[in-house]
Amino acid sequence: MILLTPVLLLLALSGCFTEVVEDFTETCPQFFVNPGGIRSPPTVFAGNNYKQICQVRYNNYEYATFYDTNNKIPVYSAYRFEGLEHCERIEKWYIEPQLEDSSGSWRMERENKSVQYNHQAVNADYAKSGYNKGHLAPVYHAESQSCADATFTLTNLARTRVMSSRLVANCNDQSHMDPDFLQGFNTHR
């Protein structure tokens, strides 16, 4: 018991947790619209392969992700945009243990290369693929460094072509959402 207490304390201090939940509206409703007092997440598809994930960092819900475990991609991420922040990128990628085992740890973990992950993307899925790791909940849209750190989970990433992800990063870093800058990228002409 003496050894167990410091181990539990260290796990709690790491701060990165996820919660695979049954219903976004019960656990992390603040990321979804509230018309007429009814929380309304976007479409939630039927099937055991779709998981609702509430991303937690230091006991704060930071954003929500609807994840497809068959295709190993996020369907959408929902977050509150409070303005662009100048957060640092940590470049350490995490996996979600609860996607592999529903009774698994809530703590986001580094990928273990000796483990076969069947329900989520891993770093090897991006290596030499011609794709980049594109954040759905972007680092620079995070409202704090803690929130930015929570975006470095592989369940928040969609495969993007190298050029398109660089363009998005350039827009986020340099344009500060300037409408005149973004007008040149309108594809509906």
Coordinates of C-alpha atoms in Angstrom, one line a residue:
M1 CA 0.0 0.0 0.0
I2 CA 2.9 2.4 0.7
L3 CA 4.1 2.0 -2.9
L4 CA 0.6 2.3 -4.4
T5 CA -0.1 5.8 -3.0
P6 CA 2.9 7.5 -4.8
V7 CA 2.0 5.7 -8.1
L8 CA -1.6 6.8 -8.0
L9 CA -0.4 10.4 -7.1
L10 CA 1.9 10.4 -10.2
L11 CA -0.9 9.2 -12.5
A12 CA -3.2 12.0 -11.2
L13 CA -0.5 14.6 -11.7
S14 CA 0.1 13.7 -15.3
G15 CA -3.1 15.5 -16.2
C16 CA -4.1 13.9 -19.6
F17 CA -7.2 11.9 -19.4
T18 CA -9.9 10.8 -21.8
E19 CA -13.4 9.6 -21.1
V20 CA -15.1 7.3 -23.6
V21 CA -18.8 8.2 -22.8
E22 CA -22.2 7.0 -23.8
D23 CA -23.6 10.5 -24.4
F24 CA -21.8 13.8 -25.0
T25 CA -24.8 15.8 -23.6
E26 CA -24.4 14.2 -20.2
T27 CA -20.6 14.4 -19.8
C28 CA -19.2 17.3 -21.9
P29 CA -22.2 19.3 -23.2
Q30 CA -20.4 22.6 -23.2
F31 CA -18.9 22.0 -26.7
F32 CA -22.3 21.7 -28.4
V33 CA -25.1 24.2 -29.4
N34 CA -28.0 24.7 -27.1
P35 CA -31.0 25.7 -29.1
G36 CA -34.1 26.1 -27.0
G37 CA -32.2 24.7 -24.0
I38 CA -31.6 21.3 -25.6
R39 CA -28.0 20.3 -26.1
S40 CA -27.5 19.1 -29.7
P41 CA -24.3 17.4 -30.7
P42 CA -24.0 16.8 -34.4
T43 CA -25.1 13.4 -35.8
V44 CA -24.1 10.4 -33.8
F45 CA -24.1 7.3 -35.9
A46 CA -25.3 3.9 -34.7
G47 CA -22.9 1.1 -34.3
N48 CA -20.3 -0.1 -31.8
N49 CA -17.4 1.3 -33.9
Y50 CA -18.4 4.9 -33.1
K51 CA -17.1 6.2 -29.8
Q52 CA -17.8 9.5 -28.0
I53 CA -14.7 10.8 -26.3
C54 CA -14.5 13.7 -23.9
Q55 CA -10.8 14.9 -23.7
V56 CA -9.8 15.9 -20.2
R57 CA -6.7 17.7 -19.0
Y58 CA -6.1 18.6 -15.4
N59 CA -9.8 17.9 -14.6
N60 CA -11.1 20.3 -17.3
Y61 CA -13.0 19.0 -20.3
E62 CA -11.1 20.5 -23.2
Y63 CA -12.9 19.2 -26.3
A64 CA -15.0 16.3 -27.6
T65 CA -14.3 13.8 -30.4
F66 CA -16.6 11.5 -32.2
Y67 CA -14.3 8.6 -33.4
D68 CA -14.7 5.8 -35.9
T69 CA -12.8 2.8 -34.6
N70 CA -13.2 0.8 -37.8
N71 CA -11.5 3.4 -40.0
K72 CA -9.4 4.7 -37.2
I73 CA -10.3 8.4 -37.8
P74 CA -12.2 11.1 -36.0
V75 CA -15.6 11.9 -37.5
Y76 CA -15.5 15.3 -35.8
S77 CA -14.1 17.2 -32.9
A78 CA -16.0 19.9 -31.1
Y79 CA -14.4 22.7 -29.1
R80 CA -15.1 26.3 -28.1
F81 CA -13.1 28.8 -30.1
E82 CA -12.1 31.7 -27.9
G83 CA -9.5 33.2 -30.3
L84 CA -6.1 32.2 -31.5
E85 CA -3.5 31.5 -28.8
H86 CA 0.2 31.2 -29.1
C87 CA 0.5 27.7 -27.5
E88 CA 3.5 25.5 -27.9
R89 CA 3.4 22.2 -29.9
I90 CA 4.5 19.3 -27.7
E91 CA 4.9 16.8 -30.6
K92 CA 4.3 13.8 -28.2
W93 CA 1.4 11.7 -29.5
Y94 CA -0.9 9.8 -27.2
I95 CA -3.3 6.9 -27.7
E96 CA -6.6 6.3 -25.8
P97 CA -6.5 3.0 -23.8
Q98 CA -10.3 2.9 -23.4
L99 CA -10.7 2.4 -27.2
E100 CA -8.9 -0.9 -27.0
D101 CA -10.4 -2.0 -23.7
S102 CA -13.5 -0.4 -22.3
S103 CA -12.2 -0.9 -18.8
G104 CA -8.8 0.5 -19.7
S105 CA -7.2 3.5 -18.1
W106 CA -8.6 7.0 -18.6
R107 CA -5.1 8.3 -18.8
M108 CA -3.8 9.1 -22.3
E109 CA -0.7 7.0 -22.9
R110 CA 2.2 6.9 -25.2
E111 CA 2.0 4.3 -27.9
N112 CA 3.6 0.9 -26.9
K113 CA 5.2 -0.4 -30.1
S114 CA 4.9 -4.0 -28.9
V115 CA 1.1 -3.7 -28.6
Q116 CA -1.3 -4.2 -31.6
Y117 CA -3.9 -1.4 -31.6
N118 CA -7.0 -2.5 -33.4
H119 CA -9.4 0.5 -32.7
Q120 CA -7.2 3.6 -33.3
A121 CA -4.6 5.0 -35.5
V122 CA -0.9 4.8 -34.4
N123 CA 2.2 6.7 -35.5
A124 CA 3.2 4.0 -38.0
D125 CA -0.1 4.8 -39.9
Y126 CA 1.5 8.1 -40.9
A127 CA 5.1 7.1 -41.5
K128 CA 6.0 7.2 -45.2
S129 CA 2.3 7.4 -46.1
G130 CA 2.3 10.8 -47.9
Y131 CA 0.0 12.1 -45.2
N132 CA 0.5 14.5 -42.3
K133 CA -1.2 14.5 -38.9
G134 CA -3.9 17.1 -39.2
H135 CA -5.5 18.3 -36.0
L136 CA -9.3 18.5 -36.1
A137 CA -9.2 20.5 -32.8
P138 CA -6.2 22.7 -33.8
V139 CA -3.4 23.5 -31.4
Y140 CA -3.6 27.2 -32.1
H141 CA -7.3 27.3 -31.4
A142 CA -6.8 25.9 -27.9
E143 CA -7.8 28.3 -25.1
S144 CA -4.8 27.4 -23.0
Q145 CA -1.5 25.4 -23.1
S146 CA -3.2 22.6 -21.2
C147 CA -5.9 22.4 -23.9
A148 CA -3.2 22.5 -26.7
D149 CA -1.4 19.6 -25.0
A150 CA -4.7 17.6 -24.9
T151 CA -4.9 17.9 -28.8
F152 CA -1.9 15.7 -29.2
T153 CA -3.9 12.4 -29.2
L154 CA -4.0 10.3 -32.3
T155 CA -7.8 10.3 -32.0
N156 CA -7.8 14.1 -32.8
L157 CA -6.0 13.5 -36.1
A158 CA -7.2 13.1 -39.6
R159 CA -4.8 12.1 -42.4
T160 CA -4.2 15.2 -44.5
R161 CA -2.2 15.7 -47.7
V162 CA 1.2 17.4 -46.9
M163 CA 0.3 20.5 -48.9
S164 CA -3.2 21.0 -47.4
S165 CA -2.1 20.7 -43.8
R166 CA 0.8 23.2 -44.4
L167 CA -1.7 25.6 -45.9
V168 CA -4.0 25.3 -42.8
A169 CA -1.1 25.7 -40.4
N170 CA 0.0 28.7 -42.4
C171 CA -3.5 30.2 -42.2
N172 CA -3.7 29.6 -38.4
D173 CA -0.2 30.9 -37.7
Q174 CA 0.0 33.9 -39.9
S175 CA -3.4 35.1 -41.0
H176 CA -5.1 35.2 -37.6
M177 CA -8.2 34.3 -39.5
D178 CA -8.0 37.5 -41.6
P179 CA -11.0 37.3 -44.0
D180 CA -9.1 39.2 -46.7
F181 CA -6.3 36.6 -46.6
L182 CA -8.7 33.6 -46.5
Q183 CA -10.8 35.0 -49.4
G184 CA -8.3 33.8 -51.9
F185 CA -8.9 30.2 -50.8
N186 CA -12.7 30.2 -51.5
T187 CA -13.4 27.1 -53.4
H188 CA -17.0 27.9 -54.2
R189 CA -16.3 30.3 -57.2

